[in-house]
Amino acid sequence: MTRILRQLMTRAGRAAATVAVLAAALTGTTAAGTASAAGGWSCSGAPVPAGYVITMYNASGCNNHGSWYQQPAQNRLWTCSGSPIVSGYVLTNYDSRGCSGVGAWYHELVRNGVWTCPYSPIPAGYRSTTYDARGCSGLGAWLTVKA
């Protein structure tokens, strides 16, 4: 009887821990309920907190459903395809093999004279001018200047 109780307690403890980890991943909080300042892994489909981007992908994470690493946006950072683009940032390069094969975009803070890729937002106060078909790894790029 004791052996059966120990097995049940161990399974219950593991189940509780699994639920806590999944809840933290899906809500973007740690087990203590505080927001993660440095970022962390979350399961596919979990919301990305405002000001955060996705920088790594693990296909075998979350029981082979895939997991994404979220971290605060910063200048000159490669992010996975599908990552949010934080306000004030533009896409300046593309790597089709990046982010474990799902593709990656290079995020930079907007500035006068930066070349931007397709799908890049153009922040207020800037405009796109000259086009270069070779830019952004052959996807094309537009010169972005202050309006």
mmCIF file of N, CA and C in Angstrom:
data_model
loop_
_atom_site.group_PDB
_atom_site.id
_atom_site.type_symbol
_atom_site.label_atom_id
_atom_site.label_comp_id
_atom_site.label_asym_id
_atom_site.label_seq_id
_atom_site.Cartn_x
_atom_site.Cartn_y
_atom_site.Cartn_z
ATOM 1 N N MET A 1 0.821 -1.189 0.000
ATOM 2 C CA MET A 1 0.000 0.000 0.000
ATOM 3 C C MET A 1 0.865 1.252 0.000
ATOM 4 N N THR A 2 1.924 1.261 0.774
ATOM 5 C CA THR A 2 2.798 2.431 0.849
ATOM 6 C C THR A 2 3.433 2.718 -0.504
ATOM 7 N N ARG A 3 3.840 1.678 -1.208
ATOM 8 C CA ARG A 3 4.452 1.860 -2.522
ATOM 9 C C ARG A 3 3.463 2.519 -3.483
ATOM 10 N N ILE A 4 2.227 2.097 -3.471
ATOM 11 C CA ILE A 4 1.201 2.672 -4.346
ATOM 12 C C ILE A 4 0.967 4.137 -3.991
ATOM 13 N N LEU A 5 0.898 4.480 -2.707
ATOM 14 C CA LEU A 5 0.722 5.873 -2.284
ATOM 15 C C LEU A 5 1.892 6.738 -2.728
ATOM 16 N N ARG A 6 3.121 6.211 -2.588
ATOM 17 C CA ARG A 6 4.302 6.969 -3.032
ATOM 18 C C ARG A 6 4.242 7.230 -4.525
ATOM 19 N N GLN A 7 3.850 6.228 -5.311
ATOM 20 C CA GLN A 7 3.744 6.405 -6.760
ATOM 21 C C GLN A 7 2.692 7.452 -7.101
ATOM 22 N N LEU A 8 1.549 7.388 -6.417
ATOM 23 C CA LEU A 8 0.503 8.375 -6.669
ATOM 24 C C LEU A 8 0.963 9.777 -6.296
ATOM 25 N N MET A 9 1.649 9.899 -5.145
ATOM 26 C CA MET A 9 2.135 11.207 -4.707
ATOM 27 C C MET A 9 3.167 11.746 -5.693
ATOM 28 N N THR A 10 4.065 10.880 -6.158
ATOM 29 C CA THR A 10 5.077 11.303 -7.113
ATOM 30 C C THR A 10 4.422 11.750 -8.411
ATOM 31 N N ARG A 11 3.465 10.981 -8.899
ATOM 32 C CA ARG A 11 2.759 11.347 -10.133
ATOM 33 C C ARG A 11 1.970 12.632 -9.946
ATOM 34 N N ALA A 12 1.325 12.775 -8.814
ATOM 35 C CA ALA A 12 0.560 13.996 -8.543
ATOM 36 C C ALA A 12 1.486 15.205 -8.466
ATOM 37 N N GLY A 13 2.641 15.034 -7.830
ATOM 38 C CA GLY A 13 3.611 16.131 -7.739
ATOM 39 C C GLY A 13 4.129 16.534 -9.106
ATOM 40 N N ARG A 14 4.422 15.536 -9.938
ATOM 41 C CA ARG A 14 4.894 15.831 -11.292
ATOM 42 C C ARG A 14 3.803 16.503 -12.109
ATOM 43 N N ALA A 15 2.577 16.046 -11.950
ATOM 44 C CA ALA A 15 1.458 16.653 -12.678
ATOM 45 C C ALA A 15 1.268 18.100 -12.250
ATOM 46 N N ALA A 16 1.353 18.353 -10.942
ATOM 47 C CA ALA A 16 1.201 19.729 -10.443
ATOM 48 C C ALA A 16 2.320 20.618 -10.980
ATOM 49 N N ALA A 17 3.540 20.109 -10.993
ATOM 50 C CA ALA A 17 4.672 20.887 -11.510
ATOM 51 C C ALA A 17 4.500 21.166 -12.999
ATOM 52 N N THR A 18 4.021 20.164 -13.740
ATOM 53 C CA THR A 18 3.791 20.343 -15.171
ATOM 54 C C THR A 18 2.736 21.407 -15.421
ATOM 55 N N VAL A 19 1.659 21.371 -14.662
ATOM 56 C CA VAL A 19 0.605 22.380 -14.808
ATOM 57 C C VAL A 19 1.150 23.767 -14.486
ATOM 58 N N ALA A 20 1.977 23.896 -13.449
ATOM 59 C CA ALA A 20 2.547 25.196 -13.082
ATOM 60 C C ALA A 20 3.453 25.729 -14.186
ATOM 61 N N VAL A 21 4.280 24.859 -14.766
ATOM 62 C CA VAL A 21 5.181 25.285 -15.836
ATOM 63 C C VAL A 21 4.377 25.699 -17.068
ATOM 64 N N LEU A 22 3.369 24.912 -17.435
ATOM 65 C CA LEU A 22 2.546 25.267 -18.588
ATOM 66 C C LEU A 22 1.787 26.564 -18.362
ATOM 67 N N ALA A 23 1.268 26.744 -17.170
ATOM 68 C CA ALA A 23 0.555 27.988 -16.868
ATOM 69 C C ALA A 23 1.495 29.178 -16.972
ATOM 70 N N ALA A 24 2.716 29.019 -16.470
ATOM 71 C CA ALA A 24 3.693 30.106 -16.559
ATOM 72 C C ALA A 24 4.039 30.408 -18.008
ATOM 73 N N ALA A 25 4.217 29.356 -18.816
ATOM 74 C CA ALA A 25 4.562 29.561 -20.224
ATOM 75 C C ALA A 25 3.429 30.230 -20.984
ATOM 76 N N LEU A 26 2.206 29.825 -20.700
ATOM 77 C CA LEU A 26 1.069 30.367 -21.441
ATOM 78 C C LEU A 26 0.686 31.771 -21.012
ATOM 79 N N THR A 27 0.999 32.129 -19.782
ATOM 80 C CA THR A 27 0.633 33.460 -19.309
ATOM 81 C C THR A 27 1.792 34.439 -19.318
ATOM 82 N N GLY A 28 3.015 33.945 -19.573
ATOM 83 C CA GLY A 28 4.177 34.827 -19.596
ATOM 84 C C GLY A 28 4.637 35.223 -18.209
ATOM 85 N N THR A 29 4.293 34.422 -17.222
ATOM 86 C CA THR A 29 4.726 34.712 -15.854
ATOM 87 C C THR A 29 5.566 33.576 -15.324
ATOM 88 N N THR A 30 6.274 33.836 -14.256
ATOM 89 C CA THR A 30 7.040 32.793 -13.599
ATOM 90 C C THR A 30 6.142 32.086 -12.603
ATOM 91 N N ALA A 31 6.629 31.035 -11.990
ATOM 92 C CA ALA A 31 5.832 30.293 -11.022
ATOM 93 C C ALA A 31 5.405 31.178 -9.862
ATOM 94 N N ALA A 32 6.195 32.172 -9.509
ATOM 95 C CA ALA A 32 5.853 33.076 -8.416
ATOM 96 C C ALA A 32 4.828 34.116 -8.847
ATOM 97 N N GLY A 33 4.521 34.198 -10.157
ATOM 98 C CA GLY A 33 3.501 35.114 -10.634
ATOM 99 C C GLY A 33 4.041 36.460 -11.082
ATOM 100 N N THR A 34 5.347 36.611 -11.170
ATOM 101 C CA THR A 34 5.921 37.869 -11.610
ATOM 102 C C THR A 34 6.307 37.759 -13.068
ATOM 103 N N ALA A 35 6.279 38.861 -13.772
ATOM 104 C CA ALA A 35 6.650 38.859 -15.193
ATOM 105 C C ALA A 35 8.139 38.588 -15.324
ATOM 106 N N SER A 36 8.504 37.873 -16.348
ATOM 107 C CA SER A 36 9.902 37.545 -16.589
ATOM 108 C C SER A 36 10.595 38.723 -17.263
ATOM 109 N N ALA A 37 11.570 39.317 -16.604
ATOM 110 C CA ALA A 37 12.251 40.492 -17.144
ATOM 111 C C ALA A 37 13.249 40.125 -18.236
ATOM 112 N N ALA A 38 13.827 38.933 -18.163
ATOM 113 C CA ALA A 38 14.846 38.547 -19.125
ATOM 114 C C ALA A 38 14.286 37.715 -20.262
ATOM 115 N N GLY A 39 13.036 37.316 -20.176
ATOM 116 C CA GLY A 39 12.442 36.487 -21.204
ATOM 117 C C GLY A 39 12.418 35.041 -20.789
ATOM 118 N N GLY A 40 11.955 34.193 -21.685
ATOM 119 C CA GLY A 40 11.888 32.777 -21.381
ATOM 120 C C GLY A 40 11.191 32.019 -22.489
ATOM 121 N N TRP A 41 11.131 30.706 -22.308
ATOM 122 C CA TRP A 41 10.519 29.819 -23.284
ATOM 123 C C TRP A 41 9.016 29.762 -23.078
ATOM 124 N N SER A 42 8.266 29.666 -24.177
ATOM 125 C CA SER A 42 6.824 29.490 -24.115
ATOM 126 C C SER A 42 6.414 28.537 -25.231
ATOM 127 N N CYS A 43 5.276 27.909 -25.043
ATOM 128 C CA CYS A 43 4.770 26.976 -26.048
ATOM 129 C C CYS A 43 4.222 27.742 -27.246
ATOM 130 N N SER A 44 4.226 27.084 -28.393
ATOM 131 C CA SER A 44 3.670 27.684 -29.602
ATOM 132 C C SER A 44 2.232 28.109 -29.344
ATOM 133 N N GLY A 45 1.895 29.296 -29.811
ATOM 134 C CA GLY A 45 0.557 29.826 -29.629
ATOM 135 C C GLY A 45 0.400 30.729 -28.428
ATOM 136 N N ALA A 46 1.385 30.738 -27.533
ATOM 137 C CA ALA A 46 1.305 31.610 -26.357
ATOM 138 C C ALA A 46 1.512 33.058 -26.788
ATOM 139 N N PRO A 47 0.818 34.002 -26.158
ATOM 140 C CA PRO A 47 0.995 35.406 -26.536
ATOM 141 C C PRO A 47 2.407 35.904 -26.206
ATOM 142 N N VAL A 48 2.882 36.828 -27.009
ATOM 143 C CA VAL A 48 4.187 37.450 -26.773
ATOM 144 C C VAL A 48 3.920 38.780 -26.058
ATOM 145 N N PRO A 49 4.523 38.988 -24.887
ATOM 146 C CA PRO A 49 4.268 40.239 -24.156
ATOM 147 C C PRO A 49 4.684 41.467 -24.965
ATOM 148 N N ALA A 50 4.009 42.577 -24.737
ATOM 149 C CA ALA A 50 4.351 43.841 -25.401
ATOM 150 C C ALA A 50 5.812 44.168 -25.137
ATOM 151 N N GLY A 51 6.526 44.606 -26.189
ATOM 152 C CA GLY A 51 7.932 44.970 -26.064
ATOM 153 C C GLY A 51 8.885 43.793 -26.172
ATOM 154 N N TYR A 52 8.354 42.593 -26.372
ATOM 155 C CA TYR A 52 9.178 41.385 -26.490
ATOM 156 C C TYR A 52 9.182 40.891 -27.928
ATOM 157 N N VAL A 53 10.203 40.118 -28.268
ATOM 158 C CA VAL A 53 10.329 39.488 -29.577
ATOM 159 C C VAL A 53 10.685 38.017 -29.369
ATOM 160 N N ILE A 54 10.548 37.231 -30.425
ATOM 161 C CA ILE A 54 10.893 35.809 -30.384
ATOM 162 C C ILE A 54 12.252 35.637 -31.048
ATOM 163 N N THR A 55 13.201 35.018 -30.325
ATOM 164 C CA THR A 55 14.569 34.929 -30.848
ATOM 165 C C THR A 55 15.083 33.511 -31.077
ATOM 166 N N MET A 56 14.394 32.489 -30.571
ATOM 167 C CA MET A 56 14.825 31.105 -30.794
ATOM 168 C C MET A 56 13.603 30.203 -30.909
ATOM 169 N N TYR A 57 13.782 29.088 -31.619
ATOM 170 C CA TYR A 57 12.708 28.104 -31.789
ATOM 171 C C TYR A 57 13.251 26.719 -31.491
ATOM 172 N N ASN A 58 12.459 25.916 -30.768
ATOM 173 C CA ASN A 58 12.817 24.543 -30.461
ATOM 174 C C ASN A 58 11.652 23.662 -30.890
ATOM 175 N N ALA A 59 11.802 22.938 -31.993
ATOM 176 C CA ALA A 59 10.717 22.118 -32.534
ATOM 177 C C ALA A 59 10.289 21.015 -31.582
ATOM 178 N N SER A 60 11.178 20.528 -30.742
ATOM 179 C CA SER A 60 10.825 19.439 -29.831
ATOM 180 C C SER A 60 10.305 19.943 -28.485
ATOM 181 N N GLY A 61 10.285 21.243 -28.276
ATOM 182 C CA GLY A 61 9.784 21.791 -27.017
ATOM 183 C C GLY A 61 8.285 21.588 -26.860
ATOM 184 N N CYS A 62 7.807 21.699 -25.646
ATOM 185 C CA CYS A 62 6.371 21.558 -25.325
ATOM 186 C C CYS A 62 5.798 20.274 -25.911
ATOM 187 N N ASN A 63 6.466 19.156 -25.588
ATOM 188 C CA ASN A 63 6.016 17.829 -26.053
ATOM 189 C C ASN A 63 5.879 17.758 -27.570
ATOM 190 N N ASN A 64 6.899 18.264 -28.251
ATOM 191 C CA ASN A 64 6.976 18.245 -29.716
ATOM 192 C C ASN A 64 5.936 19.121 -30.413
ATOM 193 N N HIS A 65 5.355 20.070 -29.699
ATOM 194 C CA HIS A 65 4.457 21.044 -30.311
ATOM 195 C C HIS A 65 5.219 22.319 -30.677
ATOM 196 N N GLY A 66 6.442 22.435 -30.219
ATOM 197 C CA GLY A 66 7.283 23.591 -30.499
ATOM 198 C C GLY A 66 7.246 24.616 -29.380
ATOM 199 N N SER A 67 8.395 25.226 -29.143
ATOM 200 C CA SER A 67 8.462 26.296 -28.143
ATOM 201 C C SER A 67 9.315 27.428 -28.689
ATOM 202 N N TRP A 68 9.045 28.631 -28.183
ATOM 203 C CA TRP A 68 9.684 29.854 -28.654
ATOM 204 C C TRP A 68 10.327 30.572 -27.488
ATOM 205 N N TYR A 69 11.505 31.167 -27.714
ATOM 206 C CA TYR A 69 12.153 31.952 -26.670
ATOM 207 C C TYR A 69 11.795 33.422 -26.877
ATOM 208 N N GLN A 70 11.209 34.024 -25.859
ATOM 209 C CA GLN A 70 10.803 35.429 -25.915
ATOM 210 C C GLN A 70 11.745 36.253 -25.045
ATOM 211 N N GLN A 71 12.147 37.416 -25.555
ATOM 212 C CA GLN A 71 12.994 38.315 -24.778
ATOM 213 C C GLN A 71 12.690 39.755 -25.158
ATOM 214 N N PRO A 72 13.070 40.703 -24.291
ATOM 215 C CA PRO A 72 12.807 42.114 -24.618
ATOM 216 C C PRO A 72 13.526 42.514 -25.910
ATOM 217 N N ALA A 73 12.859 43.353 -26.693
ATOM 218 C CA ALA A 73 13.458 43.839 -27.940
ATOM 219 C C ALA A 73 14.695 44.669 -27.621
ATOM 220 N N GLN A 74 15.658 44.605 -28.515
ATOM 221 C CA GLN A 74 16.852 45.442 -28.410
ATOM 222 C C GLN A 74 17.407 45.667 -29.802
ATOM 223 N N ASN A 75 18.207 46.704 -29.961
ATOM 224 C CA ASN A 75 18.761 47.048 -31.254
ATOM 225 C C ASN A 75 19.719 45.966 -31.731
ATOM 226 N N ARG A 76 19.662 45.709 -33.045
ATOM 227 C CA ARG A 76 20.547 44.754 -33.711
ATOM 228 C C ARG A 76 20.399 43.350 -33.137
ATOM 229 N N LEU A 77 19.212 42.777 -33.349
ATOM 230 C CA LEU A 77 18.870 41.466 -32.809
ATOM 231 C C LEU A 77 18.175 40.646 -33.893
ATOM 232 N N TRP A 78 18.595 39.395 -34.080
ATOM 233 C CA TRP A 78 17.920 38.486 -35.004
ATOM 234 C C TRP A 78 16.694 37.929 -34.310
ATOM 235 N N THR A 79 15.548 37.944 -34.996
ATOM 236 C CA THR A 79 14.304 37.417 -34.450
ATOM 237 C C THR A 79 13.703 36.413 -35.427
ATOM 238 N N CYS A 80 12.916 35.491 -34.903
ATOM 239 C CA CYS A 80 12.295 34.461 -35.739
ATOM 240 C C CYS A 80 11.179 35.045 -36.595
ATOM 241 N N SER A 81 10.964 34.431 -37.745
ATOM 242 C CA SER A 81 9.825 34.806 -38.577
ATOM 243 C C SER A 81 8.560 34.633 -37.754
ATOM 244 N N GLY A 82 7.667 35.591 -37.843
ATOM 245 C CA GLY A 82 6.443 35.557 -37.056
ATOM 246 C C GLY A 82 6.535 36.317 -35.753
ATOM 247 N N SER A 83 7.737 36.761 -35.405
ATOM 248 C CA SER A 83 7.901 37.543 -34.181
ATOM 249 C C SER A 83 7.257 38.916 -34.344
ATOM 250 N N PRO A 84 6.726 39.472 -33.261
ATOM 251 C CA PRO A 84 6.246 40.854 -33.358
ATOM 252 C C PRO A 84 7.399 41.800 -33.708
ATOM 253 N N ILE A 85 7.064 42.899 -34.343
ATOM 254 C CA ILE A 85 8.048 43.952 -34.603
ATOM 255 C C ILE A 85 7.674 45.099 -33.671
ATOM 256 N N VAL A 86 8.521 45.360 -32.709
ATOM 257 C CA VAL A 86 8.248 46.370 -31.689
ATOM 258 C C VAL A 86 8.316 47.767 -32.318
ATOM 259 N N SER A 87 7.445 48.646 -31.871
ATOM 260 C CA SER A 87 7.383 50.016 -32.373
ATOM 261 C C SER A 87 8.760 50.677 -32.324
ATOM 262 N N GLY A 88 9.126 51.351 -33.425
ATOM 263 C CA GLY A 88 10.417 52.025 -33.514
ATOM 264 C C GLY A 88 11.503 51.179 -34.156
ATOM 265 N N TYR A 89 11.206 49.901 -34.410
ATOM 266 C CA TYR A 89 12.168 48.995 -35.035
ATOM 267 C C TYR A 89 11.773 48.735 -36.480
ATOM 268 N N VAL A 90 12.770 48.412 -37.292
ATOM 269 C CA VAL A 90 12.554 48.036 -38.684
ATOM 270 C C VAL A 90 13.313 46.745 -38.967
ATOM 271 N N LEU A 91 12.935 46.063 -40.042
ATOM 272 C CA LEU A 91 13.609 44.840 -40.480
ATOM 273 C C LEU A 91 14.657 45.218 -41.513
ATOM 274 N N THR A 92 15.916 44.815 -41.292
ATOM 275 C CA THR A 92 16.987 45.246 -42.185
ATOM 276 C C THR A 92 17.740 44.108 -42.879
ATOM 277 N N ASN A 93 17.441 42.854 -42.552
ATOM 278 C CA ASN A 93 18.077 41.727 -43.229
ATOM 279 C C ASN A 93 17.235 40.487 -42.986
ATOM 280 N N TYR A 94 17.488 39.443 -43.785
ATOM 281 C CA TYR A 94 16.732 38.199 -43.682
ATOM 282 C C TYR A 94 17.663 37.020 -43.856
ATOM 283 N N ASP A 95 17.441 35.953 -43.062
ATOM 284 C CA ASP A 95 18.199 34.709 -43.170
ATOM 285 C C ASP A 95 17.190 33.563 -43.202
ATOM 286 N N SER A 96 17.025 32.926 -44.348
ATOM 287 C CA SER A 96 16.015 31.872 -44.498
ATOM 288 C C SER A 96 16.314 30.650 -43.639
ATOM 289 N N ARG A 97 17.568 30.462 -43.232
ATOM 290 C CA ARG A 97 17.944 29.308 -42.418
ATOM 291 C C ARG A 97 17.967 29.624 -40.926
ATOM 292 N N GLY A 98 17.821 30.893 -40.586
ATOM 293 C CA GLY A 98 17.904 31.297 -39.186
ATOM 294 C C GLY A 98 16.762 30.781 -38.345
ATOM 295 N N CYS A 99 16.916 30.865 -37.055
ATOM 296 C CA CYS A 99 15.894 30.468 -36.079
ATOM 297 C C CYS A 99 15.479 29.010 -36.289
ATOM 298 N N SER A 100 16.467 28.135 -36.335
ATOM 299 C CA SER A 100 16.243 26.691 -36.501
ATOM 300 C C SER A 100 15.464 26.360 -37.764
ATOM 301 N N GLY A 101 15.690 27.142 -38.816
ATOM 302 C CA GLY A 101 15.096 26.846 -40.113
ATOM 303 C C GLY A 101 13.758 27.499 -40.401
ATOM 304 N N VAL A 102 13.184 28.240 -39.448
ATOM 305 C CA VAL A 102 11.902 28.906 -39.729
ATOM 306 C C VAL A 102 12.107 30.287 -40.345
ATOM 307 N N GLY A 103 13.348 30.745 -40.426
ATOM 308 C CA GLY A 103 13.663 32.058 -40.989
ATOM 309 C C GLY A 103 13.839 33.089 -39.888
ATOM 310 N N ALA A 104 14.694 34.064 -40.137
ATOM 311 C CA ALA A 104 14.971 35.092 -39.132
ATOM 312 C C ALA A 104 15.122 36.458 -39.785
ATOM 313 N N TRP A 105 14.666 37.472 -39.092
ATOM 314 C CA TRP A 105 14.753 38.869 -39.528
ATOM 315 C C TRP A 105 15.635 39.627 -38.562
ATOM 316 N N TYR A 106 16.430 40.569 -39.108
ATOM 317 C CA TYR A 106 17.313 41.391 -38.282
ATOM 318 C C TYR A 106 16.571 42.675 -37.923
ATOM 319 N N HIS A 107 16.403 42.922 -36.630
ATOM 320 C CA HIS A 107 15.697 44.110 -36.139
ATOM 321 C C HIS A 107 16.706 45.186 -35.751
ATOM 322 N N GLU A 108 16.447 46.392 -36.200
ATOM 323 C CA GLU A 108 17.257 47.544 -35.799
ATOM 324 C C GLU A 108 16.330 48.711 -35.493
ATOM 325 N N LEU A 109 16.789 49.599 -34.626
ATOM 326 C CA LEU A 109 16.052 50.834 -34.406
ATOM 327 C C LEU A 109 16.108 51.655 -35.688
ATOM 328 N N VAL A 110 14.997 52.287 -36.038
ATOM 329 C CA VAL A 110 14.956 53.071 -37.259
ATOM 330 C C VAL A 110 15.937 54.246 -37.158
ATOM 331 N N ARG A 111 16.548 54.573 -38.271
ATOM 332 C CA ARG A 111 17.449 55.726 -38.346
ATOM 333 C C ARG A 111 17.471 56.198 -39.790
ATOM 334 N N ASN A 112 17.884 57.398 -40.015
ATOM 335 C CA ASN A 112 17.968 57.956 -41.357
ATOM 336 C C ASN A 112 18.996 57.171 -42.177
ATOM 337 N N GLY A 113 18.587 56.741 -43.370
ATOM 338 C CA GLY A 113 19.519 56.060 -44.275
ATOM 339 C C GLY A 113 19.610 54.560 -44.094
ATOM 340 N N VAL A 114 18.703 53.932 -43.349
ATOM 341 C CA VAL A 114 18.737 52.485 -43.171
ATOM 342 C C VAL A 114 17.952 51.814 -44.305
ATOM 343 N N TRP A 115 18.428 50.658 -44.776
ATOM 344 C CA TRP A 115 17.729 49.885 -45.803
ATOM 345 C C TRP A 115 16.782 48.933 -45.099
ATOM 346 N N THR A 116 15.506 48.923 -45.506
ATOM 347 C CA THR A 116 14.510 48.086 -44.863
ATOM 348 C C THR A 116 13.984 47.012 -45.813
ATOM 349 N N CYS A 117 13.636 45.874 -45.246
ATOM 350 C CA CYS A 117 13.148 44.717 -45.999
ATOM 351 C C CYS A 117 11.643 44.798 -46.235
ATOM 352 N N PRO A 118 11.147 43.919 -47.136
ATOM 353 C CA PRO A 118 9.692 43.809 -47.285
ATOM 354 C C PRO A 118 9.073 43.440 -45.935
ATOM 355 N N TYR A 119 7.856 43.853 -45.702
ATOM 356 C CA TYR A 119 7.098 43.590 -44.473
ATOM 357 C C TYR A 119 7.568 44.427 -43.293
ATOM 358 N N SER A 120 8.601 45.234 -43.479
ATOM 359 C CA SER A 120 9.051 46.094 -42.388
ATOM 360 C C SER A 120 8.107 47.273 -42.233
ATOM 361 N N PRO A 121 7.761 47.594 -41.010
ATOM 362 C CA PRO A 121 6.979 48.826 -40.830
ATOM 363 C C PRO A 121 7.875 50.036 -41.124
ATOM 364 N N ILE A 122 7.273 51.110 -41.543
ATOM 365 C CA ILE A 122 8.003 52.368 -41.729
ATOM 366 C C ILE A 122 7.442 53.327 -40.674
ATOM 367 N N PRO A 123 8.214 53.601 -39.634
ATOM 368 C CA PRO A 123 7.705 54.435 -38.534
ATOM 369 C C PRO A 123 7.354 55.853 -38.988
ATOM 370 N N ALA A 124 6.465 56.468 -38.241
ATOM 371 C CA ALA A 124 6.063 57.852 -38.509
ATOM 372 C C ALA A 124 7.308 58.731 -38.556
ATOM 373 N N GLY A 125 7.318 59.668 -39.500
ATOM 374 C CA GLY A 125 8.457 60.571 -39.653
ATOM 375 C C GLY A 125 9.500 60.073 -40.637
ATOM 376 N N TYR A 126 9.289 58.890 -41.199
ATOM 377 C CA TYR A 126 10.208 58.309 -42.188
ATOM 378 C C TYR A 126 9.427 57.953 -43.441
ATOM 379 N N ARG A 127 10.157 57.775 -44.538
ATOM 380 C CA ARG A 127 9.538 57.342 -45.790
ATOM 381 C C ARG A 127 10.537 56.482 -46.549
ATOM 382 N N SER A 128 10.031 55.639 -47.433
ATOM 383 C CA SER A 128 10.869 54.777 -48.264
ATOM 384 C C SER A 128 11.132 55.465 -49.585
ATOM 385 N N THR A 129 12.363 55.337 -50.085
ATOM 386 C CA THR A 129 12.717 55.975 -51.355
ATOM 387 C C THR A 129 13.278 54.940 -52.326
ATOM 388 N N THR A 130 14.557 54.895 -52.494
ATOM 389 C CA THR A 130 15.242 54.061 -53.479
ATOM 390 C C THR A 130 15.061 52.574 -53.182
ATOM 391 N N TYR A 131 14.949 51.778 -54.254
ATOM 392 C CA TYR A 131 14.793 50.325 -54.136
ATOM 393 C C TYR A 131 16.053 49.625 -54.634
ATOM 394 N N ASP A 132 16.467 48.547 -53.939
ATOM 395 C CA ASP A 132 17.604 47.724 -54.349
ATOM 396 C C ASP A 132 17.152 46.267 -54.307
ATOM 397 N N ALA A 133 17.051 45.620 -55.457
ATOM 398 C CA ALA A 133 16.564 44.243 -55.540
ATOM 399 C C ALA A 133 17.488 43.246 -54.841
ATOM 400 N N ARG A 134 18.741 43.600 -54.629
ATOM 401 C CA ARG A 134 19.694 42.682 -53.983
ATOM 402 C C ARG A 134 19.599 42.712 -52.464
ATOM 403 N N GLY A 135 18.958 43.728 -51.903
ATOM 404 C CA GLY A 135 18.902 43.880 -50.444
ATOM 405 C C GLY A 135 18.130 42.779 -49.754
ATOM 406 N N CYS A 136 18.315 42.675 -48.478
ATOM 407 C CA CYS A 136 17.608 41.692 -47.629
ATOM 408 C C CYS A 136 17.718 40.282 -48.203
ATOM 409 N N SER A 137 18.935 39.879 -48.509
ATOM 410 C CA SER A 137 19.215 38.533 -49.025
ATOM 411 C C SER A 137 18.420 38.209 -50.285
ATOM 412 N N GLY A 138 18.267 39.214 -51.154
ATOM 413 C CA GLY A 138 17.598 39.012 -52.435
ATOM 414 C C GLY A 138 16.093 39.246 -52.415
ATOM 415 N N LEU A 139 15.534 39.604 -51.268
ATOM 416 C CA LEU A 139 14.101 39.904 -51.203
ATOM 417 C C LEU A 139 13.796 41.324 -51.661
ATOM 418 N N GLY A 140 14.824 42.155 -51.701
ATOM 419 C CA GLY A 140 14.661 43.563 -52.043
ATOM 420 C C GLY A 140 14.682 44.424 -50.796
ATOM 421 N N ALA A 141 15.097 45.666 -50.947
ATOM 422 C CA ALA A 141 15.165 46.582 -49.800
ATOM 423 C C ALA A 141 14.914 48.008 -50.269
ATOM 424 N N TRP A 142 14.382 48.824 -49.369
ATOM 425 C CA TRP A 142 14.093 50.215 -49.641
ATOM 426 C C TRP A 142 14.893 51.092 -48.706
ATOM 427 N N LEU A 143 15.431 52.173 -49.250
ATOM 428 C CA LEU A 143 16.161 53.126 -48.441
ATOM 429 C C LEU A 143 15.133 53.934 -47.643
ATOM 430 N N THR A 144 15.307 53.975 -46.350
ATOM 431 C CA THR A 144 14.372 54.669 -45.466
ATOM 432 C C THR A 144 15.049 55.926 -44.961
ATOM 433 N N VAL A 145 14.384 57.060 -45.184
ATOM 434 C CA VAL A 145 14.948 58.353 -44.795
ATOM 435 C C VAL A 145 13.928 59.142 -43.996
ATOM 436 N N LYS A 146 14.441 60.134 -43.271
ATOM 437 C CA LYS A 146 13.534 61.024 -42.517
ATOM 438 C C LYS A 146 12.689 61.792 -43.511
ATOM 439 N N ALA A 147 11.410 61.898 -43.184
ATOM 440 C CA ALA A 147 10.475 62.602 -44.082
ATOM 441 C C ALA A 147 10.669 64.100 -43.993
#
